[in-house]
C-alpha cells in the first residue's frame, strides 16, 4: 500500500498475488469524489496463459477433494470474510459508491453464499436407472464441468463475483474470474480468504485488465469448459457467440427492465413506500430493479404523489456518510447514459415529477427521478436505464398492463402488487420473465434460482440450478463379464 497512490490490487494466479507481467496498471476512481483511490494490475496474454495452466492443475487436484472436505474449506473462507466485513465494506463503498450499510450487507451476504454452496455441493447426487438385462447396472453421476471463465460486473462487485466463485468451487471446478476493474477489492479479498482457508493454488485465479482481451483469450482456450457472464445484453450476446463457437456451455445473466403492476386493491401509498426502497437501492443499478410502474385507475394519482414525494426525500450523498440513503452512480459511463435517456424522454414529451438532473458537478450523483406521460416511442421504455429512474404510467384493464409489461426484449424480473389471488395468479402466469415477485422484492436469494428469459439471458445462479450450472452428467452402464 502506498499512501499517495492508494491501494494496489494485484492479480491472483496459481496461489500468488502478483503484478501483471508488463507492470501496466489502471486507476481505481471513487465515484463520489472522482479521486483516484488505488490502482489495479493489468493481465497480459502471458499472465492469462499462466492462469489457464494453473486452473488446469487446480482442477485436477480440486476435483479429487471430497465434497465433504471442500465444504469445510468454503465455510472457513466464509467465516474469514465475515470477520473482515468492515474493512471490505469501506473499500467497496470507496470504489463503487453505494452506502456503507448496503456495502456491509453485500459482504455479509457473500459469507452466506459460501455457506449455502458449501452445503449444496455435498448433495450432487446421481441416480440408478433400472436395467433391461439381469446383472446390468445403469448409473448417472454428476461431475464438475471443468475450469470456468467468469466475468462479473461492477454493480454488486462482491456478491456477483462470489456467486460464480462459490458455485464453481462447490461443484469441484477451478475458476479464472475477471471481476470489475472499477471495483476490484472485494473479489481479490475473497481470493485471499479462500487461499487462507486451504483451497489449493490454481483453484481460484483472479485477473483484471482489458475485458475484451481477456474474454477473447480465455473463452477459446481448450482448458476452459464453462463460461459465466453477468453484464449487459450486447456484451452477453457477443460472449455467448464466442462460447458457442467453441462449444462451451454458458450462463448469461444480462440486463432487465422490470415492470411492476400496482392494482387498485392495494393501498397506493403503502405500495409506493415499499417500491421506492426497491427502486433506489444501489442507485437503481440493479438488473432486477423495478423500472416501469403501471398503476391501475384511481390509484395512479395517490401512488405517483407518494412515490415522487418519497423519492425526493431520499438523502443522496457519499456512501461513507451514514446519513446517505443513495450514493452516486458507479461510473461516468452510467451518469452519461442516464442523463441521455432522461433528456431524450423529456424531449419526446415526458414530464419530470421529481429529479431529472445531475446533482453538483463533482462525483457521479444523479437525483432520484420519476418520469410520467411517456410517449410509447421514448427510448427509455425499451432501453434499461440501470439508474435511479422510475417510469410511472396509469392503466385500466389488466390485460392492457400485461401487454405493456411484456413489450420489451428483456425478461428478467417482474412484480405485481395486489391482494387478489386471482390477479396474483394472472400476473405470475402471464408476465414474461424468469422471476416474478408478488407484493415484495424477494427474487435475489442464494437458495432460489436467479435468471432470465428473452434478451435477459439463460441459465441460473442460485438454487440447485446454480450448482447444476457447473456440473455435467455422466451415464455409466456396466454389464457382467
Ligand atoms: P458494458 O456493456 O461496457 O459492460 C458490461 C460488463 O461487461 C462490465 O462489467 C464490463 O467489464 C464487462 N465487459 C465489457 N466488455 C466485455 C468483454 N468483451 N468481455 C468480457 N467482459 C466484458 O456496460 P457498462 O457501462 O459496464 O454497464 C452498463 C450496462 O451493463 C447496463 O446497461 C446494464 O444493462 C448492464 N449491467 C448488467 C448487470 C447485471 O447485473 N445483469 C450488471 C452490470 C451492468
Short mmCIF file of C-alpha atoms and ligand atoms in Angstrom, two decimals:
data_model
loop_
_atom_site.label_atom_id
_atom_site.label_comp_id
_atom_site.label_asym_id
_atom_site.label_seq_id
_atom_site.Cartn_x
_atom_site.Cartn_y
_atom_site.Cartn_z
CA UNK A 1 0.00 0.00 0.00
CA UNK A 2 1.29 3.40 -0.97
CA UNK A 3 -0.30 6.33 0.85
CA UNK A 4 -0.30 8.66 -2.16
CA UNK A 5 -1.41 6.16 -4.72
CA UNK A 6 -3.86 4.25 -2.51
CA UNK A 7 -4.31 0.51 -2.72
CA UNK A 8 -2.52 -1.76 -5.20
CA UNK A 9 -4.80 -4.50 -6.44
CA UNK A 10 -2.82 -7.37 -7.90
CA UNK A 11 -3.67 -10.48 -9.86
CA UNK A 12 -4.09 -13.85 -8.12
CA UNK A 13 -2.58 -16.59 -10.26
CA UNK A 14 -1.65 -20.05 -9.04
CA UNK A 15 -1.93 -19.02 -5.38
CA UNK A 16 0.34 -15.98 -5.78
CA UNK A 17 -0.58 -12.31 -5.70
CA UNK A 18 1.43 -10.57 -8.40
CA UNK A 19 1.55 -7.53 -10.69
CA UNK A 20 0.92 -8.10 -14.39
CA UNK A 21 3.99 -9.17 -16.36
CA UNK A 22 4.07 -5.83 -18.25
CA UNK A 23 3.74 -3.84 -15.00
CA UNK A 24 0.81 -1.99 -16.54
CA UNK A 25 -1.75 -0.52 -14.06
CA UNK A 26 -5.19 1.09 -14.28
CA UNK A 27 -6.53 3.73 -11.87
CA UNK A 28 -9.43 2.98 -9.50
CA UNK A 29 -11.66 6.05 -9.09
CA UNK A 30 -14.02 6.88 -6.22
CA UNK A 31 -17.32 7.74 -7.96
CA UNK A 32 -18.34 10.10 -5.14
CA UNK A 33 -15.23 12.28 -5.33
CA UNK A 34 -13.61 11.34 -8.66
CA UNK A 35 -10.34 10.91 -6.70
CA UNK A 36 -8.02 8.03 -7.50
CA UNK A 37 -8.19 5.56 -4.62
CA UNK A 38 -5.89 2.87 -5.93
CA UNK A 39 -4.65 1.09 -9.00
CA UNK A 40 -5.02 -2.37 -10.36
CA UNK A 41 -2.75 -4.69 -12.28
CA UNK A 42 -3.45 -5.42 -15.95
CA UNK A 43 -3.06 -9.04 -17.04
CA UNK A 44 -1.15 -9.72 -20.26
CA UNK A 45 -1.67 -12.74 -22.50
CA UNK A 46 1.31 -14.37 -20.77
CA UNK A 47 -0.43 -13.84 -17.40
CA UNK A 48 -3.64 -15.31 -18.78
CA UNK A 49 -1.73 -18.34 -20.08
CA UNK A 50 -0.27 -18.79 -16.60
CA UNK A 51 -3.77 -18.57 -15.14
CA UNK A 52 -5.03 -21.16 -17.64
CA UNK A 53 -2.25 -23.60 -16.80
CA UNK A 54 -2.87 -23.03 -13.08
CA UNK A 55 -6.61 -23.57 -13.50
CA UNK A 56 -5.95 -26.87 -15.29
CA UNK A 57 -3.68 -28.06 -12.47
CA UNK A 58 -6.02 -26.67 -9.81
CA UNK A 59 -8.97 -28.53 -11.33
CA UNK A 60 -7.07 -31.83 -11.48
CA UNK A 61 -6.43 -31.55 -7.76
CA UNK A 62 -9.70 -29.96 -6.53
CA UNK A 63 -11.97 -32.42 -8.28
CA UNK A 64 -10.42 -35.20 -6.18
CA UNK A 65 -11.07 -33.40 -2.88
CA UNK A 66 -14.27 -34.84 -1.37
CA UNK A 67 -17.35 -32.61 -1.34
CA UNK A 68 -17.34 -33.01 2.46
CA UNK A 69 -13.81 -31.58 2.70
CA UNK A 70 -14.50 -28.88 0.09
CA UNK A 71 -17.50 -27.81 2.14
CA UNK A 72 -15.35 -27.30 5.24
CA UNK A 73 -12.86 -25.11 3.37
CA UNK A 74 -15.59 -22.97 1.82
CA UNK A 75 -17.24 -22.43 5.20
CA UNK A 76 -13.90 -21.47 6.73
CA UNK A 77 -13.43 -18.86 3.98
CA UNK A 78 -16.95 -17.55 4.66
CA UNK A 79 -16.03 -17.03 8.33
CA UNK A 80 -12.85 -15.16 7.36
CA UNK A 81 -14.81 -12.88 5.03
CA UNK A 82 -17.41 -12.11 7.71
CA UNK A 83 -14.63 -11.29 10.17
CA UNK A 84 -13.24 -8.74 7.68
CA UNK A 85 -16.59 -7.25 6.67
CA UNK A 86 -15.97 -3.72 7.98
CA UNK A 87 -12.76 -3.14 6.00
CA UNK A 88 -14.13 -4.81 2.89
CA UNK A 89 -17.32 -2.73 3.04
CA UNK A 90 -15.32 0.50 3.28
CA UNK A 91 -13.28 -0.41 0.21
CA UNK A 92 -16.44 -1.39 -1.66
CA UNK A 93 -18.06 1.97 -0.90
CA UNK A 94 -14.90 3.87 -1.91
CA UNK A 95 -14.76 2.05 -5.25
CA UNK A 96 -18.44 1.64 -6.15
CA UNK A 97 -20.21 4.43 -4.26
CA UNK A 98 -23.06 2.57 -2.51
CA UNK A 99 -23.94 3.50 1.09
CA UNK A 100 -21.73 1.77 3.65
CA UNK A 101 -24.68 -0.10 5.19
CA UNK A 102 -25.55 -1.61 1.77
CA UNK A 103 -21.89 -2.47 1.20
CA UNK A 104 -21.70 -4.27 4.54
CA UNK A 105 -24.84 -6.28 3.79
CA UNK A 106 -23.35 -7.25 0.44
CA UNK A 107 -20.13 -8.50 2.05
CA UNK A 108 -22.01 -10.44 4.74
CA UNK A 109 -24.19 -11.95 2.01
CA UNK A 110 -21.02 -13.33 0.44
CA UNK A 111 -20.44 -15.38 3.62
CA UNK A 112 -23.99 -16.72 3.25
CA UNK A 113 -23.38 -17.56 -0.39
CA UNK A 114 -20.30 -19.59 0.53
CA UNK A 115 -22.16 -21.37 3.36
CA UNK A 116 -25.07 -22.24 1.12
CA UNK A 117 -22.98 -23.58 -1.74
CA UNK A 118 -20.74 -25.41 0.74
CA UNK A 119 -23.80 -27.39 1.84
CA UNK A 120 -25.40 -27.75 -1.60
CA UNK A 121 -22.12 -29.06 -3.00
CA UNK A 122 -22.47 -32.08 -0.71
CA UNK A 123 -25.70 -33.04 -2.46
CA UNK A 124 -24.58 -33.63 -6.04
CA UNK A 125 -26.49 -36.89 -6.08
CA UNK A 126 -26.72 -39.21 -9.06
CA UNK A 127 -29.32 -41.88 -9.76
CA UNK A 128 -29.71 -45.51 -10.72
CA UNK A 129 -31.87 -46.49 -13.67
CA UNK A 130 -33.42 -49.99 -13.66
CA UNK A 131 -31.73 -52.13 -16.32
CA UNK A 132 -33.38 -54.26 -19.03
CA UNK A 133 -30.98 -57.15 -18.51
CA UNK A 134 -30.07 -59.06 -15.34
CA UNK A 135 -26.72 -58.05 -13.84
CA UNK A 136 -26.54 -54.72 -15.65
CA UNK A 137 -26.18 -51.57 -13.55
CA UNK A 138 -27.02 -48.18 -15.03
CA UNK A 139 -25.97 -45.15 -13.05
CA UNK A 140 -25.96 -41.41 -13.69
CA UNK A 141 -23.27 -39.42 -11.88
CA UNK A 142 -22.60 -35.70 -11.74
CA UNK A 143 -19.10 -34.41 -12.31
CA UNK A 144 -17.63 -30.90 -12.23
CA UNK A 145 -17.68 -29.44 -15.75
CA UNK A 146 -14.05 -28.23 -15.58
CA UNK A 147 -12.19 -24.91 -15.38
CA UNK A 148 -14.55 -21.93 -15.61
CA UNK A 149 -14.00 -18.49 -17.20
CA UNK A 150 -16.20 -15.99 -15.36
CA UNK A 151 -16.87 -12.27 -15.78
CA UNK A 152 -18.66 -10.38 -13.01
CA UNK A 153 -19.94 -6.77 -13.04
CA UNK A 154 -19.49 -3.60 -11.02
CA UNK A 155 -22.99 -3.08 -9.60
CA UNK A 156 -22.54 -5.78 -6.93
CA UNK A 157 -18.78 -6.24 -7.16
CA UNK A 158 -18.67 -8.63 -4.19
CA UNK A 159 -21.80 -10.77 -4.37
CA UNK A 160 -21.85 -11.21 -8.16
CA UNK A 161 -18.26 -12.44 -8.06
CA UNK A 162 -18.96 -14.69 -5.10
CA UNK A 163 -21.99 -16.34 -6.73
CA UNK A 164 -19.70 -17.52 -9.53
CA UNK A 165 -16.71 -18.45 -7.35
CA UNK A 166 -18.77 -20.35 -4.75
CA UNK A 167 -20.88 -22.20 -7.32
CA UNK A 168 -17.84 -23.30 -9.30
CA UNK A 169 -15.80 -24.36 -6.26
CA UNK A 170 -18.67 -26.21 -4.58
CA UNK A 171 -19.13 -28.24 -7.76
CA UNK A 172 -15.41 -29.12 -7.83
CA UNK A 173 -14.40 -26.74 -10.65
CA UNK A 174 -11.50 -24.33 -10.76
CA UNK A 175 -12.15 -20.77 -11.94
CA UNK A 176 -10.48 -17.82 -13.61
CA UNK A 177 -12.62 -14.80 -12.81
CA UNK A 178 -12.38 -11.28 -14.16
CA UNK A 179 -14.19 -9.13 -11.61
CA UNK A 180 -14.98 -5.48 -12.42
CA UNK A 181 -11.98 -3.23 -12.96
CA UNK A 182 -13.90 -0.33 -11.35
CA UNK A 183 -14.37 -2.14 -8.02
CA UNK A 184 -11.85 -4.96 -7.69
CA UNK A 185 -11.02 -5.14 -3.95
CA UNK A 186 -13.73 -7.47 -2.73
CA UNK A 187 -13.09 -10.24 -5.24
CA UNK A 188 -9.36 -10.15 -4.56
CA UNK A 189 -10.03 -10.34 -0.82
CA UNK A 190 -12.21 -13.40 -1.46
CA UNK A 191 -9.29 -15.00 -3.29
CA UNK A 192 -7.11 -14.30 -0.25
CA UNK A 193 -9.70 -15.76 2.17
CA UNK A 194 -10.16 -18.92 0.12
CA UNK A 195 -6.38 -19.38 -0.12
CA UNK A 196 -6.00 -18.89 3.65
CA UNK A 197 -8.84 -21.33 4.28
CA UNK A 198 -6.85 -24.02 2.48
CA UNK A 199 -8.20 -24.03 -1.08
CA UNK A 200 -5.23 -25.24 -3.19
CA UNK A 201 -3.26 -22.95 -5.50
CA UNK A 202 -4.70 -22.65 -9.01
CA UNK A 203 -8.31 -23.34 -7.98
CA UNK A 204 -9.21 -19.63 -7.80
CA UNK A 205 -7.42 -17.29 -10.20
CA UNK A 206 -8.33 -13.60 -10.40
CA UNK A 207 -7.36 -11.41 -13.33
CA UNK A 208 -8.08 -7.83 -14.34
CA UNK A 209 -7.31 -5.77 -17.39
CA UNK A 210 -8.99 -5.06 -20.70
CA UNK A 211 -12.22 -7.09 -20.66
CA UNK A 212 -12.38 -7.90 -24.39
CA UNK A 213 -8.75 -9.03 -24.49
CA UNK A 214 -9.33 -11.30 -21.51
CA UNK A 215 -12.57 -12.90 -22.70
CA UNK A 216 -11.24 -13.40 -26.22
CA UNK A 217 -8.17 -15.16 -24.87
CA UNK A 218 -9.82 -17.30 -22.19
CA UNK A 219 -13.06 -18.48 -23.80
CA UNK A 220 -11.50 -20.18 -26.85
CA UNK A 221 -8.83 -21.94 -24.74
CA UNK A 222 -9.39 -25.71 -24.69
CA UNK A 223 -8.72 -25.63 -20.93
CA UNK A 224 -11.90 -23.62 -20.28
CA UNK A 225 -15.05 -25.79 -20.15
CA UNK A 226 -17.68 -23.31 -18.96
CA UNK A 227 -18.38 -19.58 -19.34
CA UNK A 228 -20.37 -17.46 -16.89
CA UNK A 229 -21.07 -13.77 -17.56
CA UNK A 230 -23.12 -11.11 -15.78
CA UNK A 231 -23.45 -7.75 -17.52
CA UNK A 232 -25.06 -6.01 -20.47
CA UNK A 233 -27.08 -7.63 -23.24
CA UNK A 234 -24.72 -6.63 -26.11
CA UNK A 235 -21.62 -7.99 -24.34
CA UNK A 236 -23.57 -11.10 -23.26
CA UNK A 237 -24.62 -11.80 -26.85
CA UNK A 238 -21.03 -11.40 -28.02
CA UNK A 239 -19.64 -13.74 -25.36
CA UNK A 240 -22.45 -16.27 -25.92
CA UNK A 241 -21.44 -16.40 -29.60
CA UNK A 242 -17.81 -16.87 -28.67
CA UNK A 243 -18.72 -19.63 -26.21
CA UNK A 244 -20.98 -21.27 -28.81
CA UNK A 245 -18.27 -21.19 -31.46
CA UNK A 246 -16.07 -23.20 -29.10
CA UNK A 247 -18.94 -25.43 -27.84
CA UNK A 248 -18.72 -24.16 -24.26
CA UNK A 249 -21.85 -24.11 -22.12
CA UNK A 250 -22.59 -20.60 -20.85
CA UNK A 251 -24.65 -18.92 -18.16
CA UNK A 252 -25.74 -15.43 -19.18
CA UNK A 253 -27.18 -13.06 -16.56
CA UNK A 254 -27.94 -9.94 -18.59
CA UNK A 255 -29.97 -6.80 -18.09
CA UNK A 256 -33.61 -6.28 -17.17
CA UNK A 257 -36.34 -3.65 -17.45
CA UNK A 258 -38.67 -4.86 -14.73
CA UNK A 259 -42.35 -3.92 -14.90
CA UNK A 260 -44.45 -3.51 -11.76
CA UNK A 261 -48.24 -3.81 -11.86
CA UNK A 262 -49.86 -1.93 -8.97
CA UNK A 263 -53.53 -2.98 -8.85
CA UNK A 264 -56.24 -0.79 -7.35
CA UNK A 265 -56.94 -3.16 -4.43
CA UNK A 266 -53.74 -2.24 -2.54
CA UNK A 267 -53.06 0.92 -0.55
CA UNK A 268 -51.19 3.01 -3.16
CA UNK A 269 -49.19 4.98 -0.59
CA UNK A 270 -48.03 1.80 1.16
CA UNK A 271 -47.05 0.18 -2.15
CA UNK A 272 -45.18 3.37 -3.12
CA UNK A 273 -43.17 3.30 0.13
CA UNK A 274 -42.07 -0.31 -0.46
CA UNK A 275 -41.30 0.33 -4.11
CA UNK A 276 -39.21 3.48 -3.53
CA UNK A 277 -36.91 1.42 -1.31
CA UNK A 278 -36.59 -1.20 -4.03
CA UNK A 279 -36.16 1.26 -6.88
CA UNK A 280 -33.38 3.41 -5.47
CA UNK A 281 -31.31 0.71 -3.76
CA UNK A 282 -27.79 0.84 -5.24
CA UNK A 283 -28.93 3.97 -7.15
CA UNK A 284 -31.11 1.76 -9.33
CA UNK A 285 -28.09 -0.09 -10.74
CA UNK A 286 -29.70 -3.46 -10.17
CA UNK A 287 -30.69 -5.78 -13.01
CA UNK A 288 -33.95 -6.70 -11.21
CA UNK A 289 -34.71 -3.09 -10.20
CA UNK A 290 -38.38 -2.15 -10.72
CA UNK A 291 -38.43 0.36 -13.57
CA UNK A 292 -41.77 0.55 -15.42
CA UNK A 293 -44.61 1.12 -12.95
CA UNK A 294 -48.14 0.53 -14.27
CA UNK A 295 -50.70 1.78 -11.75
CA UNK A 296 -54.41 0.96 -12.01
CA UNK A 297 -57.20 3.50 -12.29
CA UNK A 298 -57.80 5.83 -9.34
CA UNK A 299 -54.66 4.58 -7.58
CA UNK A 300 -52.46 6.35 -10.13
CA UNK A 301 -52.57 9.90 -8.65
CA UNK A 302 -52.06 8.94 -4.96
CA UNK A 303 -49.36 6.42 -5.92
CA UNK A 304 -47.49 8.98 -8.01
CA UNK A 305 -47.72 11.61 -5.26
CA UNK A 306 -46.45 9.22 -2.57
CA UNK A 307 -43.71 7.74 -4.77
CA UNK A 308 -42.39 11.09 -6.05
CA UNK A 309 -42.53 12.55 -2.53
CA UNK A 310 -40.55 9.66 -1.03
CA UNK A 311 -38.05 9.73 -3.93
CA UNK A 312 -37.48 13.45 -3.46
CA UNK A 313 -36.97 12.98 0.28
CA UNK A 314 -34.15 10.45 -0.17
CA UNK A 315 -30.82 11.70 1.14
CA UNK A 316 -28.28 11.42 -1.66
CA UNK A 317 -24.62 11.69 -0.72
CA UNK A 318 -21.28 9.99 -0.31
CA UNK A 319 -21.70 6.35 0.66
CA UNK A 320 -19.38 6.71 3.63
CA UNK A 321 -21.73 9.28 5.22
CA UNK A 322 -24.12 7.23 7.40
CA UNK A 323 -26.92 9.69 6.58
CA UNK A 324 -26.80 8.85 2.85
CA UNK A 325 -29.60 6.65 1.56
CA UNK A 326 -28.37 6.69 -2.03
CA UNK A 327 -24.83 7.15 -3.35
CA UNK A 328 -23.53 8.28 -6.73
CA UNK A 329 -23.74 6.25 -9.92
CA UNK A 330 -20.81 3.87 -10.09
CA UNK A 331 -19.02 5.35 -13.06
CA UNK A 332 -19.03 8.21 -15.53
CA UNK A 333 -20.46 5.98 -18.32
CA UNK A 334 -23.56 5.37 -16.22
CA UNK A 335 -24.05 9.08 -15.47
CA UNK A 336 -23.81 9.93 -19.17
CA UNK A 337 -26.18 7.10 -20.14
CA UNK A 338 -28.83 8.05 -17.55
CA UNK A 339 -28.61 11.76 -18.45
CA UNK A 340 -29.03 10.98 -22.11
CA UNK A 341 -32.00 8.61 -21.62
CA UNK A 342 -33.83 11.08 -19.36
CA UNK A 343 -33.10 14.10 -21.59
CA UNK A 344 -34.33 12.21 -24.67
CA UNK A 345 -37.54 11.18 -22.87
CA UNK A 346 -38.19 14.78 -21.83
CA UNK A 347 -37.51 16.00 -25.37
CA UNK A 348 -40.09 13.41 -26.53
CA UNK A 349 -42.73 14.86 -24.17
CA UNK A 350 -42.26 13.01 -20.86
CA UNK A 351 -42.83 15.02 -17.67
CA UNK A 352 -40.44 15.10 -14.73
CA UNK A 353 -42.31 14.54 -11.42
CA UNK A 354 -39.05 14.81 -9.48
CA UNK A 355 -35.32 14.78 -10.19
CA UNK A 356 -34.31 14.64 -13.84
CA UNK A 357 -30.85 16.08 -13.35
CA UNK A 358 -27.36 15.59 -12.07
CA UNK A 359 -26.56 16.75 -8.52
CA UNK A 360 -23.49 19.01 -8.30
CA UNK A 361 -20.55 18.73 -10.64
CA UNK A 362 -18.15 16.56 -8.69
CA UNK A 363 -18.92 12.88 -8.29
CA UNK A 364 -21.43 10.99 -10.41
CA UNK A 365 -24.55 11.93 -8.40
CA UNK A 366 -27.92 11.87 -10.15
CA UNK A 367 -31.18 12.81 -8.45
CA UNK A 368 -33.81 10.11 -7.77
CA UNK A 369 -36.04 10.66 -10.79
CA UNK A 370 -39.67 9.99 -11.62
CA UNK A 371 -40.96 10.41 -15.18
CA UNK A 372 -44.61 10.34 -16.27
CA UNK A 373 -46.57 10.90 -19.50
CA UNK A 374 -44.08 8.90 -21.51
CA UNK A 375 -44.78 8.59 -25.21
CA UNK A 376 -44.67 4.96 -26.40
CA UNK A 377 -41.69 5.91 -28.58
CA UNK A 378 -39.50 7.01 -25.63
CA UNK A 379 -36.17 5.16 -25.81
CA UNK A 380 -36.13 4.75 -22.02
CA UNK A 381 -39.19 2.47 -22.21
CA UNK A 382 -37.19 -0.11 -24.14
CA UNK A 383 -33.60 0.57 -23.01
CA UNK A 384 -32.65 -0.38 -19.48
CA UNK A 385 -31.92 2.85 -17.56
CA UNK A 386 -29.80 1.00 -14.96
CA UNK A 387 -30.00 4.04 -12.75
CA UNK A 388 -32.29 5.92 -10.33
CA UNK A 389 -35.19 6.45 -12.72
CA UNK A 390 -38.80 5.30 -12.28
CA UNK A 391 -41.28 5.45 -15.18
CA UNK A 392 -44.87 5.70 -13.88
CA UNK A 393 -47.90 5.21 -16.09
CA UNK A 394 -51.62 4.54 -15.50
CA UNK A 395 -53.60 1.52 -16.74
CA UNK A 396 -57.23 0.47 -16.76
CA UNK A 397 -57.62 -3.09 -17.96
CA UNK A 398 -55.19 -5.72 -16.54
CA UNK A 399 -54.78 -7.28 -19.99
CA UNK A 400 -53.51 -3.93 -21.30
CA UNK A 401 -50.99 -3.68 -18.45
CA UNK A 402 -49.71 -7.21 -19.03
CA UNK A 403 -49.30 -6.49 -22.74
CA UNK A 404 -47.28 -3.33 -22.00
CA UNK A 405 -45.27 -5.09 -19.29
CA UNK A 406 -44.24 -7.78 -21.78
CA UNK A 407 -43.48 -5.34 -24.60
CA UNK A 408 -39.69 -5.19 -24.19
CA UNK A 409 -36.95 -7.56 -25.30
CA UNK A 410 -35.98 -8.13 -21.65
CA UNK A 411 -37.39 -10.86 -19.39
CA UNK A 412 -35.56 -10.90 -16.07
CA UNK A 413 -37.87 -9.89 -13.21
CA UNK A 414 -41.46 -8.61 -12.91
CA UNK A 415 -43.54 -7.57 -9.93
CA UNK A 416 -47.19 -7.21 -9.05
CA UNK A 417 -48.89 -5.66 -6.02
CA UNK A 418 -52.37 -6.94 -5.28
CA UNK A 419 -54.47 -8.51 -2.51
CA UNK A 420 -56.40 -10.58 -5.02
CA UNK A 421 -55.25 -14.17 -5.50
CA UNK A 422 -56.83 -14.11 -8.96
CA UNK A 423 -54.80 -11.08 -10.05
CA UNK A 424 -51.66 -12.51 -8.45
CA UNK A 425 -52.16 -15.71 -10.44
CA UNK A 426 -52.75 -13.68 -13.62
CA UNK A 427 -49.50 -11.77 -13.09
CA UNK A 428 -47.47 -14.85 -12.15
CA UNK A 429 -48.80 -16.74 -15.15
CA UNK A 430 -48.67 -14.01 -17.81
CA UNK A 431 -45.60 -11.90 -17.11
CA UNK A 432 -42.78 -12.94 -19.41
CA UNK A 433 -39.79 -13.08 -17.07
CA UNK A 434 -37.60 -15.57 -15.28
CA UNK A 435 -38.73 -14.30 -11.86
CA UNK A 436 -41.93 -12.76 -10.50
CA UNK A 437 -42.22 -11.05 -7.11
CA UNK A 438 -45.73 -10.56 -5.73
CA UNK A 439 -46.13 -7.82 -3.09
CA UNK A 440 -42.41 -7.79 -2.30
CA UNK A 441 -38.93 -7.91 -3.80
CA UNK A 442 -37.90 -11.45 -2.81
CA UNK A 443 -36.17 -12.59 -6.01
CA UNK A 444 -32.47 -12.42 -5.18
CA UNK A 445 -31.82 -15.08 -2.54
CA UNK A 446 -28.98 -17.54 -2.91
CA UNK A 447 -31.25 -20.55 -2.30
CA UNK A 448 -33.65 -19.59 -5.10
CA UNK A 449 -32.95 -19.71 -8.86
CA UNK A 450 -31.99 -16.36 -10.35
CA UNK A 451 -32.09 -15.93 -14.11
CA UNK A 452 -33.92 -14.51 -17.08
CA UNK A 453 -35.54 -15.32 -20.42
CA UNK A 454 -35.58 -13.45 -23.77
CA UNK A 455 -32.66 -11.00 -24.09
CA UNK A 456 -32.05 -11.20 -20.34
CA UNK A 457 -30.09 -14.38 -20.93
CA UNK A 458 -30.16 -18.03 -19.97
CA UNK A 459 -29.15 -20.25 -17.08
CA UNK A 460 -29.36 -19.58 -13.37
CA UNK A 461 -27.26 -18.64 -10.41
CA UNK A 462 -28.62 -19.58 -7.02
CA UNK A 463 -30.82 -22.51 -6.10
CA UNK A 464 -29.88 -26.05 -7.00
CA UNK A 465 -29.83 -24.73 -10.60
CA UNK A 466 -26.87 -22.53 -9.67
CA UNK A 467 -24.82 -25.57 -8.72
CA UNK A 468 -26.07 -27.62 -11.70
CA UNK A 469 -24.60 -24.90 -13.94
CA UNK A 470 -21.12 -26.19 -13.02
CA UNK A 471 -21.90 -29.91 -13.26
CA UNK A 472 -22.13 -32.35 -16.15
CA UNK A 473 -23.92 -35.67 -16.11
CA UNK A 474 -22.24 -38.95 -16.95
CA UNK A 475 -24.12 -42.14 -17.65
CA UNK A 476 -22.31 -45.38 -16.86
CA UNK A 477 -23.73 -48.76 -17.89
CA UNK A 478 -21.96 -51.89 -16.63
CA UNK A 479 -22.65 -55.49 -17.57
CA UNK A 480 -21.19 -58.64 -16.00
CA UNK A 481 -18.46 -60.45 -17.97
P1 LIG B 1 -20.66 -2.66 -20.83
O1 LIG B 1 -21.59 -3.28 -21.79
O2 LIG B 1 -19.47 -1.94 -21.35
O3 LIG B 1 -20.06 -3.74 -19.80
C1 LIG B 1 -20.85 -4.57 -19.01
C2 LIG B 1 -19.92 -5.50 -18.20
O4 LIG B 1 -19.28 -6.38 -19.09
C3 LIG B 1 -18.80 -4.80 -17.45
O5 LIG B 1 -18.63 -5.45 -16.21
C4 LIG B 1 -17.58 -4.99 -18.35
O6 LIG B 1 -16.37 -5.05 -17.62
C5 LIG B 1 -17.85 -6.30 -18.99
N1 LIG B 1 -17.36 -6.42 -20.36
C6 LIG B 1 -17.47 -5.49 -21.34
N2 LIG B 1 -16.97 -5.98 -22.50
C7 LIG B 1 -16.52 -7.23 -22.23
C8 LIG B 1 -15.92 -8.25 -23.00
N3 LIG B 1 -15.69 -8.10 -24.32
N4 LIG B 1 -15.59 -9.40 -22.39
C9 LIG B 1 -15.84 -9.60 -21.08
N5 LIG B 1 -16.44 -8.69 -20.30
C10 LIG B 1 -16.77 -7.52 -20.86
O7 LIG B 1 -21.54 -1.72 -19.97
P2 LIG B 1 -21.28 -0.95 -18.62
O8 LIG B 1 -21.30 0.50 -18.91
O9 LIG B 1 -20.16 -1.50 -17.82
O10 LIG B 1 -22.62 -1.35 -17.88
C11 LIG B 1 -23.86 -0.83 -18.31
C12 LIG B 1 -24.83 -1.88 -18.73
O11 LIG B 1 -24.45 -3.17 -18.28
C13 LIG B 1 -26.16 -1.60 -18.11
O12 LIG B 1 -26.98 -1.01 -19.08
C14 LIG B 1 -26.71 -2.92 -17.69
O13 LIG B 1 -27.64 -3.38 -18.63
C15 LIG B 1 -25.57 -3.87 -17.79
N6 LIG B 1 -25.22 -4.47 -16.50
C16 LIG B 1 -25.95 -5.51 -16.05
C17 LIG B 1 -25.66 -6.10 -14.86
C18 LIG B 1 -26.45 -7.26 -14.36
O14 LIG B 1 -26.47 -7.49 -13.17
N7 LIG B 1 -27.08 -8.04 -15.23
C19 LIG B 1 -24.60 -5.63 -14.10
C20 LIG B 1 -23.84 -4.55 -14.57
C21 LIG B 1 -24.16 -3.99 -15.79
#
